[in-house]
Amino acid sequence: MTPPYITSMGWILFMQKKGLLQQLVPAAAGCEKNFFTRGGLVLVMSLHVFPFMLTMLKNAMLNIPSSLEEAGAVFGAGFGTRMRKIFLPLLSGNYAIGALLVFVKTLSEYGTPSTLGRRIGFEVFTTAPTS
């Protein structure tokens, strides 16, 4: 639950040239070019909001009765079939709610795009200049 500014600054310090990653793993020299791109921005924002989705899905999985999966196994359904026909449909509602929560959180986030996005020269909705 750290603020986005702190998370972004930590990633910048970790991944920058001669940063902590290159000090710990000298063979990682040159990987900062890949990090300071749109993909790196997406990675940092995804890692920041991932716990919200994880919490939603974990609670949903814990509330699924094990008897449903056992009934599928008794009637001869394989693991993949049980996942596709029993488990995933029961998670779809919570997944949709979690996706909406992550979308709104990402849309309203200012810290990561302002610190990391401006460094890479990429403006997003929350940091775009107004006309």
mmCIF file of C-alpha atoms in Angstrom:
data_model
loop_
_atom_site.group_PDB
_atom_site.id
_atom_site.type_symbol
_atom_site.label_atom_id
_atom_site.label_comp_id
_atom_site.label_asym_id
_atom_site.label_seq_id
_atom_site.Cartn_x
_atom_site.Cartn_y
_atom_site.Cartn_z
ATOM 1 C CA MET A 1 0.000 0.000 0.000
ATOM 2 C CA THR A 2 2.916 2.339 -0.615
ATOM 3 C CA PRO A 3 2.146 5.548 -2.504
ATOM 4 C CA PRO A 4 2.705 5.404 -6.263
ATOM 5 C CA TYR A 5 5.426 8.073 -6.113
ATOM 6 C CA ILE A 6 7.504 6.003 -3.714
ATOM 7 C CA THR A 7 6.984 2.822 -5.717
ATOM 8 C CA SER A 8 8.001 4.534 -8.955
ATOM 9 C CA MET A 9 11.074 6.140 -7.443
ATOM 10 C CA GLY A 10 12.100 2.788 -6.007
ATOM 11 C CA TRP A 11 11.821 1.127 -9.431
ATOM 12 C CA ILE A 12 13.742 3.981 -11.051
ATOM 13 C CA LEU A 13 16.561 3.686 -8.506
ATOM 14 C CA PHE A 14 16.565 -0.090 -8.886
ATOM 15 C CA MET A 15 16.601 -0.162 -12.693
ATOM 16 C CA GLN A 16 18.586 2.943 -13.695
ATOM 17 C CA LYS A 17 22.078 2.775 -15.170
ATOM 18 C CA LYS A 18 24.476 1.755 -12.409
ATOM 19 C CA GLY A 19 21.443 1.208 -10.184
ATOM 20 C CA LEU A 20 20.902 -1.459 -7.562
ATOM 21 C CA LEU A 21 20.113 -4.213 -10.097
ATOM 22 C CA GLN A 22 23.393 -3.653 -11.955
ATOM 23 C CA GLN A 23 25.290 -3.515 -8.674
ATOM 24 C CA LEU A 24 23.831 -6.850 -7.588
ATOM 25 C CA VAL A 25 23.888 -8.512 -11.033
ATOM 26 C CA PRO A 26 26.568 -6.931 -13.255
ATOM 27 C CA ALA A 27 25.419 -9.068 -16.204
ATOM 28 C CA ALA A 28 22.136 -7.108 -16.208
ATOM 29 C CA ALA A 29 23.851 -4.073 -17.728
ATOM 30 C CA GLY A 30 21.798 -2.748 -20.624
ATOM 31 C CA CYS A 31 18.420 -3.949 -19.377
ATOM 32 C CA GLU A 32 17.520 -0.421 -18.283
ATOM 33 C CA LYS A 33 16.885 0.425 -21.934
ATOM 34 C CA ASN A 34 14.009 -2.056 -21.926
ATOM 35 C CA PHE A 35 12.650 -0.847 -18.601
ATOM 36 C CA PHE A 36 12.421 2.849 -19.408
ATOM 37 C CA THR A 37 9.778 2.331 -22.092
ATOM 38 C CA ARG A 38 5.979 2.060 -22.187
ATOM 39 C CA GLY A 39 6.356 -1.601 -21.262
ATOM 40 C CA GLY A 40 8.219 -0.641 -18.092
ATOM 41 C CA LEU A 41 5.498 1.846 -17.217
ATOM 42 C CA VAL A 42 2.864 -0.852 -17.708
ATOM 43 C CA LEU A 43 4.920 -3.277 -15.604
ATOM 44 C CA VAL A 44 5.281 -0.863 -12.688
ATOM 45 C CA MET A 45 1.613 0.133 -12.749
ATOM 46 C CA SER A 46 0.572 -3.524 -13.009
ATOM 47 C CA LEU A 47 2.708 -4.508 -10.050
ATOM 48 C CA HIS A 48 1.252 -1.631 -8.047
ATOM 49 C CA VAL A 49 -2.403 -2.617 -8.601
ATOM 50 C CA PHE A 50 -1.898 -6.408 -8.721
ATOM 51 C CA PRO A 51 -2.670 -6.877 -4.988
ATOM 52 C CA PHE A 52 -6.175 -5.489 -5.511
ATOM 53 C CA MET A 53 -6.995 -8.133 -8.124
ATOM 54 C CA LEU A 54 -5.232 -10.847 -6.136
ATOM 55 C CA THR A 55 -7.257 -10.048 -3.023
ATOM 56 C CA MET A 56 -10.550 -10.127 -4.923
ATOM 57 C CA LEU A 57 -9.795 -13.471 -6.577
ATOM 58 C CA LYS A 58 -8.302 -15.059 -3.449
ATOM 59 C CA ASN A 59 -11.433 -14.319 -1.437
ATOM 60 C CA ALA A 60 -13.611 -15.684 -4.243
ATOM 61 C CA MET A 61 -11.563 -18.897 -4.444
ATOM 62 C CA LEU A 62 -11.773 -19.436 -0.703
ATOM 63 C CA ASN A 63 -15.572 -19.154 -0.832
ATOM 64 C CA ILE A 64 -16.054 -21.765 -3.585
ATOM 65 C CA PRO A 65 -17.348 -24.958 -1.977
ATOM 66 C CA SER A 66 -14.939 -27.840 -2.502
ATOM 67 C CA SER A 67 -17.914 -30.155 -2.968
ATOM 68 C CA LEU A 68 -18.529 -28.665 -6.430
ATOM 69 C CA GLU A 69 -15.091 -29.651 -7.664
ATOM 70 C CA GLU A 70 -15.341 -33.033 -5.966
ATOM 71 C CA ALA A 71 -18.678 -33.678 -7.686
ATOM 72 C CA GLY A 72 -17.055 -32.924 -11.040
ATOM 73 C CA ALA A 73 -14.216 -35.344 -10.247
ATOM 74 C CA VAL A 74 -16.674 -38.060 -9.184
ATOM 75 C CA PHE A 75 -18.517 -37.732 -12.478
ATOM 76 C CA GLY A 76 -15.273 -38.170 -14.417
ATOM 77 C CA ALA A 77 -14.363 -34.611 -15.397
ATOM 78 C CA GLY A 78 -10.647 -34.053 -15.789
ATOM 79 C CA PHE A 79 -8.755 -31.191 -14.188
ATOM 80 C CA GLY A 80 -9.067 -28.916 -17.225
ATOM 81 C CA THR A 81 -12.772 -29.590 -17.578
ATOM 82 C CA ARG A 82 -13.373 -28.887 -13.882
ATOM 83 C CA MET A 83 -11.484 -25.601 -14.196
ATOM 84 C CA ARG A 84 -13.333 -24.572 -17.364
ATOM 85 C CA LYS A 85 -16.843 -25.684 -16.376
ATOM 86 C CA ILE A 86 -16.917 -25.181 -12.587
ATOM 87 C CA PHE A 87 -14.096 -23.064 -11.215
ATOM 88 C CA LEU A 88 -13.720 -20.267 -13.808
ATOM 89 C CA PRO A 89 -17.447 -19.505 -14.179
ATOM 90 C CA LEU A 90 -17.696 -19.055 -10.412
ATOM 91 C CA LEU A 91 -14.764 -16.618 -10.517
ATOM 92 C CA SER A 92 -15.946 -14.585 -13.503
ATOM 93 C CA GLY A 93 -18.107 -12.167 -11.483
ATOM 94 C CA ASN A 94 -15.352 -11.380 -9.005
ATOM 95 C CA TYR A 95 -12.854 -11.114 -11.849
ATOM 96 C CA ALA A 96 -15.065 -8.511 -13.544
ATOM 97 C CA ILE A 97 -15.404 -6.531 -10.312
ATOM 98 C CA GLY A 98 -11.645 -6.748 -9.733
ATOM 99 C CA ALA A 99 -10.917 -5.664 -13.310
ATOM 100 C CA LEU A 100 -13.203 -2.652 -12.865
ATOM 101 C CA LEU A 101 -11.496 -1.756 -9.578
ATOM 102 C CA VAL A 102 -8.049 -2.039 -11.189
ATOM 103 C CA PHE A 103 -9.193 0.024 -14.195
ATOM 104 C CA VAL A 104 -10.533 2.837 -12.013
ATOM 105 C CA LYS A 105 -7.462 2.759 -9.770
ATOM 106 C CA THR A 106 -5.135 2.878 -12.776
ATOM 107 C CA LEU A 107 -7.112 5.637 -14.462
ATOM 108 C CA SER A 108 -7.032 7.807 -11.357
ATOM 109 C CA GLU A 109 -3.396 7.136 -10.496
ATOM 110 C CA TYR A 110 -1.142 10.123 -10.923
ATOM 111 C CA GLY A 111 2.066 9.113 -9.128
ATOM 112 C CA THR A 112 3.491 6.476 -11.437
ATOM 113 C CA PRO A 113 2.752 8.206 -14.760
ATOM 114 C CA SER A 114 4.063 11.510 -13.463
ATOM 115 C CA THR A 115 7.356 10.136 -12.142
ATOM 116 C CA LEU A 116 8.165 7.303 -14.540
ATOM 117 C CA GLY A 117 6.084 8.390 -17.535
ATOM 118 C CA ARG A 118 7.597 11.841 -17.736
ATOM 119 C CA ARG A 119 11.086 10.379 -17.466
ATOM 120 C CA ILE A 120 10.481 8.263 -20.556
ATOM 121 C CA GLY A 121 8.617 11.046 -22.351
ATOM 122 C CA PHE A 122 5.242 9.332 -22.313
ATOM 123 C CA GLU A 123 2.156 11.286 -21.330
ATOM 124 C CA VAL A 124 -0.965 9.457 -20.153
ATOM 125 C CA PHE A 125 -4.503 10.630 -19.400
ATOM 126 C CA THR A 126 -3.707 11.955 -15.936
ATOM 127 C CA THR A 127 -0.487 13.768 -16.917
ATOM 128 C CA ALA A 128 -1.435 15.075 -20.378
ATOM 129 C CA PRO A 129 -1.286 18.854 -20.664
ATOM 130 C CA THR A 130 -4.653 20.539 -20.995
ATOM 131 C CA SER A 131 -5.396 22.703 -24.010
#
